Amino acid sequence: MKKILLVAVLMMAVVLSGCSERYALKKDLKEALKVAVEQDKLQAAHMDGVEGQLPRTFENGEVKYTGPRGWVSGFFPGSLWLLYEHTGDEELKTLADKYTRRVESAKHDKGTHDLGFMIFCSFGNAYRLTGDEYYKGVIEEASKSLVTRYNPTVGCIRSWNTHRKENPELDFMVIIDNMMNLEMLEWVGGYDGITRSHAYTTIKNHFREDNSTYHVVAYNELTGEVVEKRTAQGVSNDSAWARGQSWGLYGYTMMYRMTGDETYLAQAVKIADYLIPRLPEDAVPNWDYDAEVKKKDSSAAAIMASALIELYGFTQNETYLATAEHQLRSLSSEAYLAKVGENGNFVLKHGVGHLPGKSEVDVPLSYGDYYFIEAAMRYLAL
Ligand code: GLY
C-alpha cells in the first residue's frame, strides 16, 4: 500500500514539474513576443524612411534590405500580421497592411518559385485576418504566376533558373525549400495535380535512405530524368543542410494539413525522426548537420519548432513537442533573443543565410523571426 502511494506521489510530482516547465515556457514566450512587437514597431519606423524596401538582415551595423522580388520580402509584413493577431493592436494592423502592399508587385514575377513565401506570408495572413478581397486577388494572381514554372515532364515546379550556357535543359533545378510554396497553391485550390506531383516527385528524388534531404535535384527537363543531386547552401553534396531539412519537415507537415494525404504525414514523421537525435545540446542546429565549421542557424530551429508543434498535433508524439519546447526555450533565452533596440530591430540573433556564399553568416534573418513568432503563437495556443 505504502509502495503504491509512493509511486502515485512520484508520478504526481513528475506531472506537476512538467506542467510548471510548460507554464514557465509560455510565460517566456509571451515576453519574447512582447520583444518582437517592440522590435517590429521599431523596424517599421526605420523602414518608413526606406522607400519600397523591406528588411532582410542586419550586417556590419546596418539593416540590409530587399525589394519586393527578393525571396524574403514577405516575412516582415507577415510577422506584423502575426503580431497583430497575437495582440489585437490596431497599430500593428496598419503597419502590416502598409508593408504588405510593398510586396504586391511580386505577384507578376514568373522568374521565381518563392512566390509562396513572398505572397502567402504577407497577403495570405492579411486575408486570413481581415477577409479583405483585395488581398485574395493578389494571392490568386501570384499563384497563376507560380504555376507557369511547372514542368509536367519533370513533375515539379522549377526552383532556380539555370545559368548554364551548355545543355541548360539538363539543369532544371528543384530545391527542397520549394515544398513551402505549395501551401499557397493548396489554399487557392485548383492546382491539385501540380502540388501532388511536385510533393510526390520530391519524396522520390530528394530524400536519402536515412531520410535526410538533398538541397538541389537537377532534372533533364526534356525527359524528367534526374541528372544530379547536389547542394547549394550546404557544406557538401551529401550533407544535411540544416534549413533545408527544416523546410522539408515543415513542407510535408503542412501538406498533410492541407490535403489529409497520409503519405505526407509519414514523410514528415521520417524527417522528424532523422533530425531529432542529431540536434545539439541546445536543440538549435548547426547551419549544416554535417559541417565541421560551427555556426548555429536559429532560423532552422525556428522553422523546425513550428513544424514540430503542428506535427505533434497530428501524431500526439510527445518527443516532437518536447523537442519544440527545447528549441523555443533556447530561442527565447538571451543567447538568441535580442534586447529591444539592438540587433538591427530583428528578434532572433545567430542565423545563417548562405555560409558557402559567405553571405549572412551569424546574423538575424527576417524568416527566422517570422517562424519564431509563428512557433511561439502555435505553442501558446496548445
Ligand atoms: N530558400 C532559401 C533559403 O532558405 O535560404
Short mmCIF file of C-alpha atoms and ligand atoms in Angstrom, two decimals:
data_model
loop_
_atom_site.label_atom_id
_atom_site.label_comp_id
_atom_site.label_asym_id
_atom_site.label_seq_id
_atom_site.Cartn_x
_atom_site.Cartn_y
_atom_site.Cartn_z
CA MET A 1 0.00 0.00 0.00
CA LYS A 2 2.82 2.34 1.03
CA LYS A 3 4.61 1.50 -2.22
CA ILE A 4 1.56 2.34 -4.34
CA LEU A 5 1.20 5.65 -2.51
CA LEU A 6 4.87 6.48 -3.09
CA VAL A 7 4.60 5.71 -6.82
CA ALA A 8 1.45 7.86 -7.05
CA VAL A 9 3.17 10.76 -5.29
CA LEU A 10 6.22 10.44 -7.57
CA MET A 11 4.04 10.35 -10.68
CA MET A 12 2.17 13.41 -9.49
CA ALA A 13 5.49 15.22 -8.88
CA VAL A 14 6.65 14.40 -12.44
CA VAL A 15 3.35 15.64 -13.92
CA LEU A 16 3.48 18.83 -11.84
CA SER A 17 7.07 19.60 -12.76
CA GLY A 18 6.17 19.08 -16.45
CA CYS A 19 3.24 21.47 -16.01
CA SER A 20 5.35 24.08 -14.29
CA GLU A 21 8.02 23.84 -17.03
CA ARG A 22 5.33 24.39 -19.66
CA TYR A 23 3.87 27.26 -17.70
CA ALA A 24 7.35 28.85 -17.43
CA LEU A 25 7.95 28.43 -21.17
CA LYS A 26 4.61 30.02 -22.00
CA LYS A 27 5.49 32.94 -19.76
CA ASP A 28 8.88 33.32 -21.50
CA LEU A 29 7.27 33.13 -24.93
CA LYS A 30 4.77 35.84 -24.03
CA GLU A 31 7.71 38.02 -23.00
CA ALA A 32 9.55 37.13 -26.22
CA LEU A 33 6.51 38.15 -28.26
CA LYS A 34 6.48 41.47 -26.42
CA VAL A 35 10.08 41.92 -27.53
CA ALA A 36 9.02 41.02 -31.08
CA VAL A 37 6.28 43.66 -31.01
CA GLU A 38 8.71 46.34 -29.84
CA GLN A 39 11.35 45.33 -32.34
CA ASP A 40 8.97 45.14 -35.28
CA LYS A 41 7.48 48.55 -34.45
CA LEU A 42 11.00 50.00 -34.36
CA GLN A 43 11.73 48.28 -37.66
CA ALA A 44 8.56 49.64 -39.20
CA ALA A 45 9.53 53.17 -38.14
CA HIS A 46 13.00 52.64 -39.63
CA MET A 47 11.61 51.25 -42.90
CA ASP A 48 9.29 54.22 -43.27
CA GLY A 49 12.32 56.16 -44.47
CA VAL A 50 13.46 53.45 -46.91
CA GLU A 51 11.09 53.66 -49.82
CA GLY A 52 9.82 50.46 -51.46
CA GLN A 53 12.12 48.14 -49.50
CA LEU A 54 11.68 45.51 -46.80
CA PRO A 55 14.11 44.41 -44.09
CA ARG A 56 16.23 41.33 -44.73
CA THR A 57 19.06 41.20 -42.17
CA PHE A 58 21.49 43.25 -40.07
CA GLU A 59 25.14 43.06 -41.05
CA ASN A 60 28.13 45.21 -40.10
CA GLY A 61 25.95 47.56 -38.12
CA GLU A 62 23.43 48.19 -40.91
CA VAL A 63 19.96 46.93 -41.69
CA LYS A 64 20.05 45.33 -45.14
CA TYR A 65 17.03 45.42 -47.43
CA THR A 66 15.27 43.55 -50.16
CA GLY A 67 12.98 44.75 -52.91
CA PRO A 68 9.55 43.14 -53.38
CA ARG A 69 11.04 40.45 -55.64
CA GLY A 70 13.57 39.15 -53.15
CA TRP A 71 12.54 35.78 -51.67
CA VAL A 72 12.39 37.22 -48.14
CA SER A 73 10.17 40.22 -48.91
CA GLY A 74 7.02 38.78 -47.30
CA PHE A 75 8.40 37.84 -43.89
CA PHE A 76 8.46 41.26 -42.23
CA PRO A 77 4.85 42.09 -43.19
CA GLY A 78 3.96 38.51 -42.26
CA SER A 79 5.48 38.96 -38.81
CA LEU A 80 3.50 42.18 -38.34
CA TRP A 81 0.28 40.31 -39.22
CA LEU A 82 1.06 37.51 -36.77
CA LEU A 83 1.82 40.01 -34.03
CA TYR A 84 -1.42 41.84 -34.81
CA GLU A 85 -3.21 38.52 -34.45
CA HIS A 86 -1.47 37.92 -31.14
CA THR A 87 -2.12 41.36 -29.65
CA GLY A 88 -5.13 42.84 -31.46
CA ASP A 89 -3.09 46.06 -31.60
CA GLU A 90 -4.55 48.20 -34.43
CA GLU A 91 -1.25 49.99 -34.96
CA LEU A 92 0.32 46.66 -35.95
CA LYS A 93 -2.54 46.04 -38.38
CA THR A 94 -1.95 49.40 -40.06
CA LEU A 95 1.78 48.72 -40.32
CA ALA A 96 1.19 45.17 -41.58
CA ASP A 97 -1.06 46.45 -44.34
CA LYS A 98 1.42 49.18 -45.29
CA TYR A 99 4.36 46.79 -45.66
CA THR A 100 2.28 44.05 -47.27
CA ARG A 101 1.45 46.46 -50.09
CA ARG A 102 5.16 46.92 -50.71
CA VAL A 103 5.31 43.26 -51.78
CA GLU A 104 2.38 43.36 -54.22
CA SER A 105 4.30 43.84 -57.48
CA ALA A 106 5.99 40.45 -56.94
CA LYS A 107 2.71 38.75 -57.90
CA HIS A 108 3.63 39.04 -61.58
CA ASP A 109 7.10 37.57 -61.18
CA LYS A 110 7.31 34.34 -63.18
CA GLY A 111 11.06 34.17 -62.65
CA THR A 112 10.94 32.84 -59.08
CA HIS A 113 9.49 29.86 -57.24
CA ASP A 114 9.44 31.80 -53.97
CA LEU A 115 6.06 33.43 -54.51
CA GLY A 116 4.56 31.30 -51.76
CA PHE A 117 6.99 32.72 -49.21
CA MET A 118 6.65 36.26 -50.55
CA ILE A 119 2.92 36.48 -51.08
CA PHE A 120 1.39 33.92 -48.74
CA CYS A 121 3.25 35.06 -45.60
CA SER A 122 2.20 38.65 -46.30
CA PHE A 123 -1.06 38.63 -48.28
CA GLY A 124 -2.09 35.20 -47.01
CA ASN A 125 -2.04 36.29 -43.39
CA ALA A 126 -3.62 39.60 -44.39
CA TYR A 127 -6.60 37.86 -45.98
CA ARG A 128 -6.90 35.30 -43.19
CA LEU A 129 -7.10 38.06 -40.58
CA THR A 130 -9.21 40.64 -42.42
CA GLY A 131 -11.21 38.86 -45.11
CA ASP A 132 -10.46 41.78 -47.45
CA GLU A 133 -10.89 40.58 -51.06
CA TYR A 134 -8.09 42.83 -52.30
CA TYR A 135 -5.54 40.57 -50.58
CA LYS A 136 -7.16 37.44 -52.01
CA GLY A 137 -6.89 38.77 -55.55
CA VAL A 138 -3.15 39.22 -55.12
CA ILE A 139 -2.76 35.64 -53.84
CA GLU A 140 -4.69 34.29 -56.83
CA GLU A 141 -2.60 36.32 -59.26
CA ALA A 142 0.65 35.14 -57.65
CA SER A 143 -0.49 31.52 -57.84
CA LYS A 144 -1.11 31.88 -61.57
CA SER A 145 2.44 33.19 -61.94
CA LEU A 146 3.92 30.38 -59.82
CA VAL A 147 2.34 27.51 -61.76
CA THR A 148 3.86 28.77 -65.02
CA ARG A 149 7.07 27.25 -63.63
CA TYR A 150 5.59 23.74 -63.51
CA ASN A 151 7.00 21.24 -65.98
CA PRO A 152 4.74 18.17 -66.42
CA THR A 153 7.60 16.03 -67.76
CA VAL A 154 9.63 16.58 -64.61
CA GLY A 155 6.53 16.73 -62.44
CA CYS A 156 7.84 19.70 -60.46
CA ILE A 157 7.78 23.46 -60.24
CA ARG A 158 11.15 24.83 -61.31
CA SER A 159 13.09 26.46 -58.49
CA TRP A 160 16.06 28.41 -59.78
CA ASN A 161 16.68 29.27 -63.40
CA THR A 162 19.91 27.82 -64.67
CA HIS A 163 22.83 29.99 -65.77
CA ARG A 164 24.45 27.19 -67.76
CA LYS A 165 25.21 28.09 -71.35
CA GLU A 166 25.76 24.47 -72.42
CA ASN A 167 22.90 21.99 -72.11
CA PRO A 168 20.71 24.17 -69.92
CA GLU A 169 17.97 21.55 -70.39
CA LEU A 170 19.99 19.27 -68.06
CA ASP A 171 19.76 21.75 -65.20
CA PHE A 172 16.09 22.05 -64.28
CA MET A 173 16.69 22.72 -60.58
CA VAL A 174 14.30 21.85 -57.79
CA ILE A 175 15.28 22.67 -54.21
CA ILE A 176 13.71 21.21 -51.10
CA ASP A 177 12.71 24.72 -49.97
CA ASN A 178 10.18 24.74 -52.80
CA MET A 179 7.85 22.49 -50.78
CA MET A 180 6.95 25.61 -48.80
CA ASN A 181 5.49 27.36 -51.85
CA LEU A 182 2.85 24.66 -52.26
CA GLU A 183 0.80 25.99 -49.34
CA MET A 184 -0.39 28.97 -51.33
CA LEU A 185 -1.42 26.76 -54.26
CA GLU A 186 -3.25 24.34 -51.96
CA TRP A 187 -5.06 27.25 -50.35
CA VAL A 188 -6.14 28.81 -53.64
CA GLY A 189 -7.27 25.42 -54.92
CA GLY A 190 -7.48 24.03 -58.43
CA TYR A 191 -3.81 23.09 -58.65
CA ASP A 192 -4.04 19.64 -57.03
CA GLY A 193 -2.36 17.84 -59.91
CA ILE A 194 0.63 20.15 -59.70
CA THR A 195 1.06 20.17 -55.93
CA ARG A 196 0.65 16.43 -55.61
CA SER A 197 3.05 15.75 -58.44
CA HIS A 198 5.65 18.13 -57.00
CA ALA A 199 5.38 16.72 -53.48
CA TYR A 200 5.47 13.05 -54.60
CA THR A 201 8.36 13.62 -57.03
CA THR A 202 10.25 15.34 -54.23
CA ILE A 203 9.72 12.38 -51.90
CA LYS A 204 11.00 10.09 -54.63
CA ASN A 205 14.11 12.01 -55.59
CA HIS A 206 15.18 14.37 -52.82
CA PHE A 207 15.39 12.02 -49.84
CA ARG A 208 18.24 9.72 -48.95
CA GLU A 209 17.99 6.31 -47.30
CA ASP A 210 18.41 7.92 -43.87
CA ASN A 211 15.57 10.41 -44.60
CA SER A 212 17.82 13.44 -44.81
CA THR A 213 17.28 15.53 -47.90
CA TYR A 214 19.50 16.80 -50.67
CA HIS A 215 19.23 20.51 -51.22
CA VAL A 216 19.11 20.55 -55.03
CA VAL A 217 17.95 17.94 -57.54
CA ALA A 218 18.70 18.83 -61.16
CA TYR A 219 16.45 17.18 -63.76
CA ASN A 220 16.58 16.80 -67.51
CA GLU A 221 13.60 18.92 -68.40
CA LEU A 222 13.07 17.07 -71.69
CA THR A 223 12.90 13.57 -70.18
CA GLY A 224 12.25 14.14 -66.46
CA GLU A 225 15.32 12.09 -65.52
CA VAL A 226 17.40 13.04 -62.50
CA VAL A 227 20.75 14.40 -63.69
CA GLU A 228 22.42 15.33 -60.43
CA LYS A 229 21.80 15.63 -56.69
CA ARG A 230 23.82 18.33 -55.02
CA THR A 231 23.94 21.22 -52.59
CA ALA A 232 23.95 24.97 -52.97
CA GLN A 233 23.93 26.22 -49.39
CA GLY A 234 25.24 23.18 -47.54
CA VAL A 235 28.80 22.06 -46.83
CA SER A 236 28.82 19.24 -49.42
CA ASN A 237 26.55 17.46 -51.87
CA ASP A 238 25.96 14.65 -49.39
CA SER A 239 25.43 16.76 -46.31
CA ALA A 240 22.26 17.71 -44.47
CA TRP A 241 21.97 21.48 -44.82
CA ALA A 242 20.00 22.42 -41.72
CA ARG A 243 17.44 24.83 -43.07
CA GLY A 244 16.70 22.53 -45.98
CA GLN A 245 15.86 19.74 -43.54
CA SER A 246 13.55 22.15 -41.70
CA TRP A 247 11.84 23.22 -44.92
CA GLY A 248 11.20 19.57 -45.74
CA LEU A 249 9.76 18.86 -42.30
CA TYR A 250 7.55 21.92 -42.37
CA GLY A 251 6.59 21.35 -46.01
CA TYR A 252 5.31 17.79 -45.56
CA THR A 253 3.59 18.56 -42.25
CA MET A 254 1.83 21.49 -43.93
CA MET A 255 0.88 19.34 -46.94
CA TYR A 256 -0.75 16.83 -44.61
CA ARG A 257 -2.73 19.67 -43.00
CA MET A 258 -3.79 20.96 -46.41
CA THR A 259 -4.70 17.61 -48.01
CA GLY A 260 -5.11 14.89 -45.38
CA ASP A 261 -2.83 12.66 -47.50
CA GLU A 262 -1.16 10.19 -45.11
CA THR A 263 1.91 9.88 -47.38
CA TYR A 264 2.86 13.42 -46.42
CA LEU A 265 2.38 12.74 -42.74
CA ALA A 266 4.56 9.63 -42.97
CA GLN A 267 7.27 11.65 -44.73
CA ALA A 268 7.16 14.38 -42.07
CA VAL A 269 7.49 11.75 -39.33
CA LYS A 270 10.51 10.21 -41.08
CA ILE A 271 12.19 13.62 -41.33
CA ALA A 272 11.48 14.45 -37.69
CA ASP A 273 12.84 11.09 -36.56
CA TYR A 274 16.00 11.65 -38.57
CA LEU A 275 16.56 15.17 -37.23
CA ILE A 276 15.73 14.99 -33.54
CA PRO A 277 18.55 12.63 -32.47
CA ARG A 278 21.02 14.85 -34.37
CA LEU A 279 20.26 18.07 -32.54
CA PRO A 280 22.96 19.56 -30.34
CA GLU A 281 22.62 20.34 -26.66
CA ASP A 282 20.54 23.50 -27.03
CA ALA A 283 18.47 21.93 -29.86
CA VAL A 284 19.44 24.77 -32.23
CA PRO A 285 21.15 23.06 -35.17
CA ASN A 286 24.43 23.95 -36.71
CA TRP A 287 23.94 25.54 -40.18
CA ASP A 288 24.65 22.10 -41.66
CA TYR A 289 24.30 18.92 -39.59
CA ASP A 290 27.46 17.53 -41.21
CA ALA A 291 29.70 20.60 -41.17
CA GLU A 292 32.75 20.89 -39.01
CA VAL A 293 32.55 24.68 -39.04
CA LYS A 294 30.22 25.54 -36.18
CA LYS A 295 27.73 28.36 -36.70
CA LYS A 296 24.27 28.00 -35.27
CA ASP A 297 21.28 28.67 -37.53
CA SER A 298 18.45 29.98 -35.36
CA SER A 299 16.19 30.14 -38.43
CA ALA A 300 16.48 26.37 -38.95
CA ALA A 301 15.47 25.87 -35.31
CA ALA A 302 12.52 28.26 -35.53
CA ILE A 303 11.13 26.61 -38.68
CA MET A 304 11.63 23.17 -37.15
CA ALA A 305 9.98 24.12 -33.86
CA SER A 306 6.93 25.50 -35.63
CA ALA A 307 6.65 22.36 -37.78
CA LEU A 308 7.10 20.03 -34.79
CA ILE A 309 4.29 21.70 -32.86
CA GLU A 310 1.99 21.12 -35.81
CA LEU A 311 3.26 17.56 -36.25
CA TYR A 312 2.65 16.92 -32.55
CA GLY A 313 -0.95 17.97 -33.12
CA PHE A 314 -1.30 15.25 -35.80
CA THR A 315 0.59 12.49 -34.01
CA GLN A 316 0.44 13.23 -30.26
CA ASN A 317 4.09 12.20 -30.23
CA GLU A 318 5.44 13.79 -27.03
CA THR A 319 9.03 13.73 -28.35
CA TYR A 320 8.05 16.18 -31.07
CA LEU A 321 6.52 18.55 -28.54
CA ALA A 322 9.42 18.21 -26.10
CA THR A 323 11.89 18.96 -28.90
CA ALA A 324 9.97 22.05 -29.99
CA GLU A 325 9.85 23.15 -26.34
CA HIS A 326 13.59 22.70 -26.04
CA GLN A 327 14.13 24.78 -29.17
CA LEU A 328 11.74 27.50 -28.04
CA ARG A 329 13.37 27.61 -24.61
CA SER A 330 16.74 28.20 -26.27
CA LEU A 331 15.46 30.71 -28.80
CA SER A 332 13.65 32.75 -26.15
CA SER A 333 16.74 32.82 -23.92
CA GLU A 334 19.20 35.69 -24.07
CA ALA A 335 21.55 33.51 -26.09
CA TYR A 336 19.29 34.01 -29.13
CA LEU A 337 16.63 36.61 -28.32
CA ALA A 338 17.60 40.22 -28.98
CA LYS A 339 17.21 43.01 -26.50
CA VAL A 340 14.81 45.76 -27.54
CA GLY A 341 16.64 48.35 -29.65
CA GLU A 342 19.52 46.01 -30.53
CA ASN A 343 20.15 43.50 -33.34
CA GLY A 344 19.03 45.93 -36.07
CA ASN A 345 15.45 45.64 -34.74
CA PHE A 346 15.28 41.93 -35.57
CA VAL A 347 14.07 39.43 -32.99
CA LEU A 348 16.46 36.48 -33.19
CA LYS A 349 20.23 36.54 -33.33
CA HIS A 350 22.54 33.92 -34.87
CA GLY A 351 21.07 32.88 -38.19
CA VAL A 352 22.96 31.66 -41.23
CA GLY A 353 21.76 32.56 -44.71
CA HIS A 354 24.37 31.18 -47.09
CA LEU A 355 27.65 30.21 -45.48
CA PRO A 356 29.45 28.80 -48.54
CA GLY A 357 28.48 32.01 -50.37
CA LYS A 358 29.92 33.99 -47.41
CA SER A 359 26.61 35.76 -47.15
CA GLU A 360 24.56 36.37 -43.99
CA VAL A 361 26.63 34.39 -41.51
CA ASP A 362 25.74 34.72 -37.81
CA VAL A 363 23.17 37.42 -38.37
CA PRO A 364 19.45 37.95 -37.78
CA LEU A 365 17.16 36.84 -40.61
CA SER A 366 13.62 38.04 -41.31
CA TYR A 367 12.41 34.47 -41.84
CA GLY A 368 13.93 33.30 -38.55
CA ASP A 369 11.82 35.96 -36.86
CA TYR A 370 8.67 35.01 -38.77
CA TYR A 371 8.82 31.32 -37.92
CA PHE A 372 9.84 32.00 -34.33
CA ILE A 373 6.79 34.23 -33.86
CA GLU A 374 4.60 31.59 -35.53
CA ALA A 375 6.08 28.81 -33.38
CA ALA A 376 5.60 30.81 -30.17
CA MET A 377 1.99 31.52 -31.09
CA ARG A 378 1.36 27.89 -32.00
CA TYR A 379 2.78 26.83 -28.65
CA LEU A 380 0.73 29.35 -26.70
CA ALA A 381 -2.40 28.07 -28.48
CA LEU A 382 -1.85 24.46 -27.33
N1 GLY B 1 15.08 29.47 -49.65
C1 GLY B 1 16.39 29.90 -49.40
C2 GLY B 1 16.90 29.65 -48.03
O1 GLY B 1 16.30 29.01 -47.21
O2 GLY B 1 17.98 30.14 -47.77
#
